């Protein structure tokens, strides 16, 4: 029997779950059982949890459907727990280093207590010093174990479930479980308080609660606010049934009604039924008010009296008088030109055009990537929707004939941005673009993350210095309604890097559809257009951007590589799109394709790929052609940019650290040999999960046509997909 069972619900926090699990398994005190609770075996968090279970026998994965809520997940974990003591940890929080050792020592001092209440840190989601909300509560507690009557003001209703340690046999004997519905921590804490016979405190923070950027779900408006009264009634009824003396009931009563009055004073949380909420709260107040109860002083005391009297009108008047007037109004960046500003403001007052969609890719660099693929499919499946592609001045030539476009910053571009119902981008629209009610913003992304993205970059100084304001970035994220993902790894990373309330669409990347729809004739045509000589092996070299470099540095002597790799090898050089404005860098055996409009065309033309840490490897893997990683500065890149998985441990093919090693794998053919194929197969299984040639169709049907998810084409299993054929024979003699 382990000393501790730690239960970790994971719904909606797959992106941070590994950090929570690491904080438990990394404890110096190791006699534990870790119980991640996942929605289902195929849920995003289940893959993470299963990996830990495969590596550590202390991990026991259980499942609880999302419909069961937080209470159901915790109860499922309780049923699987075997430890002497039970702790709870939210899937996006951390168990502070050394906590279990300190808790174990304290439990040895106060042997046999039912509950050990602990302090916790509340860390702002973004910046600022952590607070200790529970610090004042146990300040006057006795040093050893004590009966709850000795400190009646210390009740569980003021603490989250993860701010305490519970003796498992006590929970089982008293048949304690988390009550259904919202505000389950209040119900649980109150029921535990009523049942506990002996408690103690630990004056040390055990858990670091990382506040969500979106705030607590319990603060959102909606009918779930009424369930607060269900929990209050449950706790006070149990206290009455247990015969708790008034000395203990009075602080419990005051604490739960402080929460009730807080909700009643915020009508925005109750868009409907506010009067009904108040009246039911008044009935509960009168029914359960303890003998000898004294109302608090000040404005809170007035609220108590009005609630007891059921004086709804007077309560509303008091609330209106007490509410702070006004509030900070966010300043909206607007178009620069005065006339354009005025016209944009006017257009924002006009109704949305339900048949208008606006697209943009790479900040207006041209007609490309996922937005272009969605646009093309929308012309086929949703011809009633007028589409306008935004490009910056000088990139008009990238737009195919027959495609309507507008130049970014022009009066016409602001007009369509104001009126469009659908806005689709693989980066972000300008800050001045207003998210109008009824409009739909789709963020398509433009790659699978290996390097850190979004707010995860903030801890890497070189990157953070060039990233601009993360606060402004998150303001743009708040406009997203949908975010596109091509694999579950990306889903988890987007959730962590871009915290927001958008819906994840695990549909694949539309730009990658062509890797399954292109024919041998298409491949031959593209190679001719790029100038690849007949019968040559075309190797695409696509290094990524280095944040610690000031410009493009190839990182490899390509002429020397060609001489060493073989006479039939030519290199297609594609620098990062940050460097697509310079002149060509080609020669007889090096074809510079950096400025070519379509990365997908370049990939189709290539017989093999050499890259370092570029996300192009994830897209190219769909073609099931050889990939070689040239990682001459992996350690530097990992430390300066940060990465979200260890590429060296799970590469898509051979890894070369020097130019000599790189040339050797081409000379001896191992770049396309059995080991390379095995590595690539595992990589494709992990990262080509949803790319099957029909991603654009799924997006158009769901976002533009409003079809339900169950009506969309299912993702074709990887084994049944047929990638576009390569032009060259890949096994060299």
JSON list of N, CA and C in Angstrom, two decimals, residues 393-433:
[
{"chain": "A", "resi": 393, "resn": "UNK", "atom": "N", "xyz": [0.94, 44.99, -50.50]},
{"chain": "A", "resi": 393, "resn": "UNK", "atom": "CA", "xyz": [1.30, 45.61, -51.78]},
{"chain": "A", "resi": 393, "resn": "UNK", "atom": "C", "xyz": [2.56, 44.96, -52.34]},
{"chain": "A", "resi": 394, "resn": "UNK", "atom": "N", "xyz": [2.53, 44.64, -53.61]},
{"chain": "A", "resi": 394, "resn": "UNK", "atom": "CA", "xyz": [3.66, 43.98, -54.26]},
{"chain": "A", "resi": 394, "resn": "UNK", "atom": "C", "xyz": [3.51, 42.49, -54.38]},
{"chain": "A", "resi": 395, "resn": "UNK", "atom": "N", "xyz": [2.49, 41.91, -53.71]},
{"chain": "A", "resi": 395, "resn": "UNK", "atom": "CA", "xyz": [2.27, 40.47, -53.77]},
{"chain": "A", "resi": 395, "resn": "UNK", "atom": "C", "xyz": [1.00, 40.12, -54.54]},
{"chain": "A", "resi": 396, "resn": "UNK", "atom": "N", "xyz": [0.47, 41.08, -55.25]},
{"chain": "A", "resi": 396, "resn": "UNK", "atom": "CA", "xyz": [-0.75, 40.82, -56.02]},
{"chain": "A", "resi": 396, "resn": "UNK", "atom": "C", "xyz": [-0.54, 39.73, -57.07]},
{"chain": "A", "resi": 397, "resn": "UNK", "atom": "N", "xyz": [0.70, 39.61, -57.57]},
{"chain": "A", "resi": 397, "resn": "UNK", "atom": "CA", "xyz": [0.97, 38.63, -58.62]},
{"chain": "A", "resi": 397, "resn": "UNK", "atom": "C", "xyz": [0.86, 37.19, -58.13]},
{"chain": "A", "resi": 398, "resn": "UNK", "atom": "N", "xyz": [0.87, 36.99, -56.80]},
{"chain": "A", "resi": 398, "resn": "UNK", "atom": "CA", "xyz": [0.77, 35.62, -56.27]},
{"chain": "A", "resi": 398, "resn": "UNK", "atom": "C", "xyz": [-0.66, 35.10, -56.31]},
{"chain": "A", "resi": 399, "resn": "UNK", "atom": "N", "xyz": [-1.62, 35.97, -56.51]},
{"chain": "A", "resi": 399, "resn": "UNK", "atom": "CA", "xyz": [-3.02, 35.57, -56.48]},
{"chain": "A", "resi": 399, "resn": "UNK", "atom": "C", "xyz": [-3.42, 34.99, -57.84]},
{"chain": "A", "resi": 400, "resn": "UNK", "atom": "N", "xyz": [-3.95, 33.77, -57.88]},
{"chain": "A", "resi": 400, "resn": "UNK", "atom": "CA", "xyz": [-4.33, 33.17, -59.17]},
{"chain": "A", "resi": 400, "resn": "UNK", "atom": "C", "xyz": [-5.42, 33.97, -59.86]},
{"chain": "A", "resi": 401, "resn": "UNK", "atom": "N", "xyz": [-5.48, 33.81, -61.16]},
{"chain": "A", "resi": 401, "resn": "UNK", "atom": "CA", "xyz": [-6.53, 34.46, -61.94]},
{"chain": "A", "resi": 401, "resn": "UNK", "atom": "C", "xyz": [-7.90, 34.02, -61.43]},
{"chain": "A", "resi": 402, "resn": "UNK", "atom": "N", "xyz": [-8.81, 34.98, -61.37]},
{"chain": "A", "resi": 402, "resn": "UNK", "atom": "CA", "xyz": [-10.17, 34.68, -60.94]},
{"chain": "A", "resi": 402, "resn": "UNK", "atom": "C", "xyz": [-10.40, 34.74, -59.46]},
{"chain": "A", "resi": 403, "resn": "UNK", "atom": "N", "xyz": [-9.34, 34.99, -58.67]},
{"chain": "A", "resi": 403, "resn": "UNK", "atom": "CA", "xyz": [-9.47, 35.10, -57.22]},
{"chain": "A", "resi": 403, "resn": "UNK", "atom": "C", "xyz": [-9.54, 36.58, -56.84]},
{"chain": "A", "resi": 404, "resn": "UNK", "atom": "N", "xyz": [-10.60, 36.96, -56.16]},
{"chain": "A", "resi": 404, "resn": "UNK", "atom": "CA", "xyz": [-10.76, 38.35, -55.72]},
{"chain": "A", "resi": 404, "resn": "UNK", "atom": "C", "xyz": [-9.79, 38.63, -54.58]},
{"chain": "A", "resi": 405, "resn": "UNK", "atom": "N", "xyz": [-9.13, 39.80, -54.63]},
{"chain": "A", "resi": 405, "resn": "UNK", "atom": "CA", "xyz": [-8.18, 40.13, -53.58]},
{"chain": "A", "resi": 405, "resn": "UNK", "atom": "C", "xyz": [-8.29, 41.61, -53.24]},
{"chain": "A", "resi": 406, "resn": "UNK", "atom": "N", "xyz": [-7.69, 41.96, -52.08]},
{"chain": "A", "resi": 406, "resn": "UNK", "atom": "CA", "xyz": [-7.58, 43.36, -51.68]},
{"chain": "A", "resi": 406, "resn": "UNK", "atom": "C", "xyz": [-6.21, 43.54, -51.05]},
{"chain": "A", "resi": 407, "resn": "UNK", "atom": "N", "xyz": [-5.64, 44.72, -51.18]},
{"chain": "A", "resi": 407, "resn": "UNK", "atom": "CA", "xyz": [-4.32, 45.02, -50.63]},
{"chain": "A", "resi": 407, "resn": "UNK", "atom": "C", "xyz": [-4.47, 45.43, -49.17]},
{"chain": "A", "resi": 408, "resn": "UNK", "atom": "N", "xyz": [-3.69, 44.81, -48.33]},
{"chain": "A", "resi": 408, "resn": "UNK", "atom": "CA", "xyz": [-3.75, 45.11, -46.90]},
{"chain": "A", "resi": 408, "resn": "UNK", "atom": "C", "xyz": [-3.53, 46.60, -46.64]},
{"chain": "A", "resi": 409, "resn": "UNK", "atom": "N", "xyz": [-4.33, 47.14, -45.74]},
{"chain": "A", "resi": 409, "resn": "UNK", "atom": "CA", "xyz": [-4.22, 48.56, -45.40]},
{"chain": "A", "resi": 409, "resn": "UNK", "atom": "C", "xyz": [-5.04, 49.47, -46.27]},
{"chain": "A", "resi": 410, "resn": "UNK", "atom": "N", "xyz": [-5.54, 48.95, -47.38]},
{"chain": "A", "resi": 410, "resn": "UNK", "atom": "CA", "xyz": [-6.37, 49.78, -48.26]},
{"chain": "A", "resi": 410, "resn": "UNK", "atom": "C", "xyz": [-7.76, 49.96, -47.66]},
{"chain": "A", "resi": 411, "resn": "UNK", "atom": "N", "xyz": [-8.44, 50.97, -48.17]},
{"chain": "A", "resi": 411, "resn": "UNK", "atom": "CA", "xyz": [-9.81, 51.20, -47.69]},
{"chain": "A", "resi": 411, "resn": "UNK", "atom": "C", "xyz": [-10.70, 49.98, -47.94]},
{"chain": "A", "resi": 412, "resn": "UNK", "atom": "N", "xyz": [-10.49, 49.33, -49.07]},
{"chain": "A", "resi": 412, "resn": "UNK", "atom": "CA", "xyz": [-11.31, 48.17, -49.40]},
{"chain": "A", "resi": 412, "resn": "UNK", "atom": "C", "xyz": [-11.02, 46.99, -48.46]},
{"chain": "A", "resi": 413, "resn": "UNK", "atom": "N", "xyz": [-9.77, 46.84, -48.06]},
{"chain": "A", "resi": 413, "resn": "UNK", "atom": "CA", "xyz": [-9.45, 45.74, -47.14]},
{"chain": "A", "resi": 413, "resn": "UNK", "atom": "C", "xyz": [-10.13, 45.94, -45.79]},
{"chain": "A", "resi": 414, "resn": "UNK", "atom": "N", "xyz": [-10.16, 47.18, -45.29]},
{"chain": "A", "resi": 414, "resn": "UNK", "atom": "CA", "xyz": [-10.85, 47.44, -44.03]},
{"chain": "A", "resi": 414, "resn": "UNK", "atom": "C", "xyz": [-12.36, 47.27, -44.16]},
{"chain": "A", "resi": 415, "resn": "UNK", "atom": "N", "xyz": [-12.87, 47.58, -45.33]},
{"chain": "A", "resi": 415, "resn": "UNK", "atom": "CA", "xyz": [-14.32, 47.42, -45.53]},
{"chain": "A", "resi": 415, "resn": "UNK", "atom": "C", "xyz": [-14.71, 45.94, -45.45]},
{"chain": "A", "resi": 416, "resn": "UNK", "atom": "N", "xyz": [-13.97, 45.07, -46.14]},
{"chain": "A", "resi": 416, "resn": "UNK", "atom": "CA", "xyz": [-14.35, 43.65, -46.11]},
{"chain": "A", "resi": 416, "resn": "UNK", "atom": "C", "xyz": [-14.07, 43.05, -44.74]},
{"chain": "A", "resi": 417, "resn": "UNK", "atom": "N", "xyz": [-13.03, 43.52, -44.04]},
{"chain": "A", "resi": 417, "resn": "UNK", "atom": "CA", "xyz": [-12.76, 43.03, -42.69]},
{"chain": "A", "resi": 417, "resn": "UNK", "atom": "C", "xyz": [-13.89, 43.40, -41.73]},
{"chain": "A", "resi": 418, "resn": "UNK", "atom": "N", "xyz": [-14.48, 44.56, -41.95]},
{"chain": "A", "resi": 418, "resn": "UNK", "atom": "CA", "xyz": [-15.59, 44.98, -41.08]},
{"chain": "A", "resi": 418, "resn": "UNK", "atom": "C", "xyz": [-16.86, 44.20, -41.35]},
{"chain": "A", "resi": 419, "resn": "UNK", "atom": "N", "xyz": [-17.08, 43.80, -42.61]},
{"chain": "A", "resi": 419, "resn": "UNK", "atom": "CA", "xyz": [-18.36, 43.20, -42.98]},
{"chain": "A", "resi": 419, "resn": "UNK", "atom": "C", "xyz": [-18.35, 41.67, -43.02]},
{"chain": "A", "resi": 420, "resn": "UNK", "atom": "N", "xyz": [-17.17, 41.04, -43.08]},
{"chain": "A", "resi": 420, "resn": "UNK", "atom": "CA", "xyz": [-17.09, 39.60, -43.30]},
{"chain": "A", "resi": 420, "resn": "UNK", "atom": "C", "xyz": [-17.61, 38.81, -42.10]},
{"chain": "A", "resi": 421, "resn": "UNK", "atom": "N", "xyz": [-18.36, 37.77, -42.40]},
{"chain": "A", "resi": 421, "resn": "UNK", "atom": "CA", "xyz": [-18.78, 36.84, -41.35]},
{"chain": "A", "resi": 421, "resn": "UNK", "atom": "C", "xyz": [-17.66, 35.86, -41.03]},
{"chain": "A", "resi": 422, "resn": "UNK", "atom": "N", "xyz": [-16.86, 35.49, -42.04]},
{"chain": "A", "resi": 422, "resn": "UNK", "atom": "CA", "xyz": [-15.81, 34.50, -41.85]},
{"chain": "A", "resi": 422, "resn": "UNK", "atom": "C", "xyz": [-14.45, 35.14, -42.09]},
{"chain": "A", "resi": 423, "resn": "UNK", "atom": "N", "xyz": [-13.53, 34.98, -41.13]},
{"chain": "A", "resi": 423, "resn": "UNK", "atom": "CA", "xyz": [-12.18, 35.51, -41.25]},
{"chain": "A", "resi": 423, "resn": "UNK", "atom": "C", "xyz": [-11.19, 34.38, -40.99]},
{"chain": "A", "resi": 424, "resn": "UNK", "atom": "N", "xyz": [-10.35, 34.10, -41.98]},
{"chain": "A", "resi": 424, "resn": "UNK", "atom": "CA", "xyz": [-9.50, 32.91, -41.96]},
{"chain": "A", "resi": 424, "resn": "UNK", "atom": "C", "xyz": [-8.05, 33.33, -42.17]},
{"chain": "A", "resi": 425, "resn": "UNK", "atom": "N", "xyz": [-7.16, 32.93, -41.27]},
{"chain": "A", "resi": 425, "resn": "UNK", "atom": "CA", "xyz": [-5.78, 33.39, -41.31]},
{"chain": "A", "resi": 425, "resn": "UNK", "atom": "C", "xyz": [-4.87, 32.30, -40.76]},
{"chain": "A", "resi": 426, "resn": "UNK", "atom": "N", "xyz": [-3.62, 32.23, -41.26]},
{"chain": "A", "resi": 426, "resn": "UNK", "atom": "CA", "xyz": [-2.67, 31.29, -40.68]},
{"chain": "A", "resi": 426, "resn": "UNK", "atom": "C", "xyz": [-1.71, 31.98, -39.73]},
{"chain": "A", "resi": 427, "resn": "UNK", "atom": "N", "xyz": [-1.89, 33.29, -39.54]},
{"chain": "A", "resi": 427, "resn": "UNK", "atom": "CA", "xyz": [-1.12, 34.04, -38.56]},
{"chain": "A", "resi": 427, "resn": "UNK", "atom": "C", "xyz": [-2.12, 34.80, -37.69]},
{"chain": "A", "resi": 428, "resn": "UNK", "atom": "N", "xyz": [-2.19, 36.11, -37.81]},
{"chain": "A", "resi": 428, "resn": "UNK", "atom": "CA", "xyz": [-3.20, 36.88, -37.09]},
{"chain": "A", "resi": 428, "resn": "UNK", "atom": "C", "xyz": [-3.54, 38.12, -37.89]},
{"chain": "A", "resi": 429, "resn": "UNK", "atom": "N", "xyz": [-4.77, 38.53, -37.82]},
{"chain": "A", "resi": 429, "resn": "UNK", "atom": "CA", "xyz": [-5.14, 39.82, -38.40]},
{"chain": "A", "resi": 429, "resn": "UNK", "atom": "C", "xyz": [-4.62, 40.94, -37.51]},
{"chain": "A", "resi": 430, "resn": "UNK", "atom": "N", "xyz": [-4.54, 42.14, -38.05]},
{"chain": "A", "resi": 430, "resn": "UNK", "atom": "CA", "xyz": [-4.04, 43.29, -37.32]},
{"chain": "A", "resi": 430, "resn": "UNK", "atom": "C", "xyz": [-4.86, 43.52, -36.05]},
{"chain": "A", "resi": 431, "resn": "UNK", "atom": "N", "xyz": [-4.22, 44.13, -35.07]},
{"chain": "A", "resi": 431, "resn": "UNK", "atom": "CA", "xyz": [-4.90, 44.37, -33.79]},
{"chain": "A", "resi": 431, "resn": "UNK", "atom": "C", "xyz": [-6.15, 45.20, -33.96]},
{"chain": "A", "resi": 432, "resn": "UNK", "atom": "N", "xyz": [-6.18, 46.08, -34.95]},
{"chain": "A", "resi": 432, "resn": "UNK", "atom": "CA", "xyz": [-7.33, 46.94, -35.13]},
{"chain": "A", "resi": 432, "resn": "UNK", "atom": "C", "xyz": [-8.57, 46.24, -35.62]},
{"chain": "A", "resi": 433, "resn": "UNK", "atom": "N", "xyz": [-8.44, 44.98, -36.05]},
{"chain": "A", "resi": 433, "resn": "UNK", "atom": "CA", "xyz": [-9.60, 44.25, -36.54]},
{"chain": "A", "resi": 433, "resn": "UNK", "atom": "C", "xyz": [-10.49, 43.89, -35.35]}
]
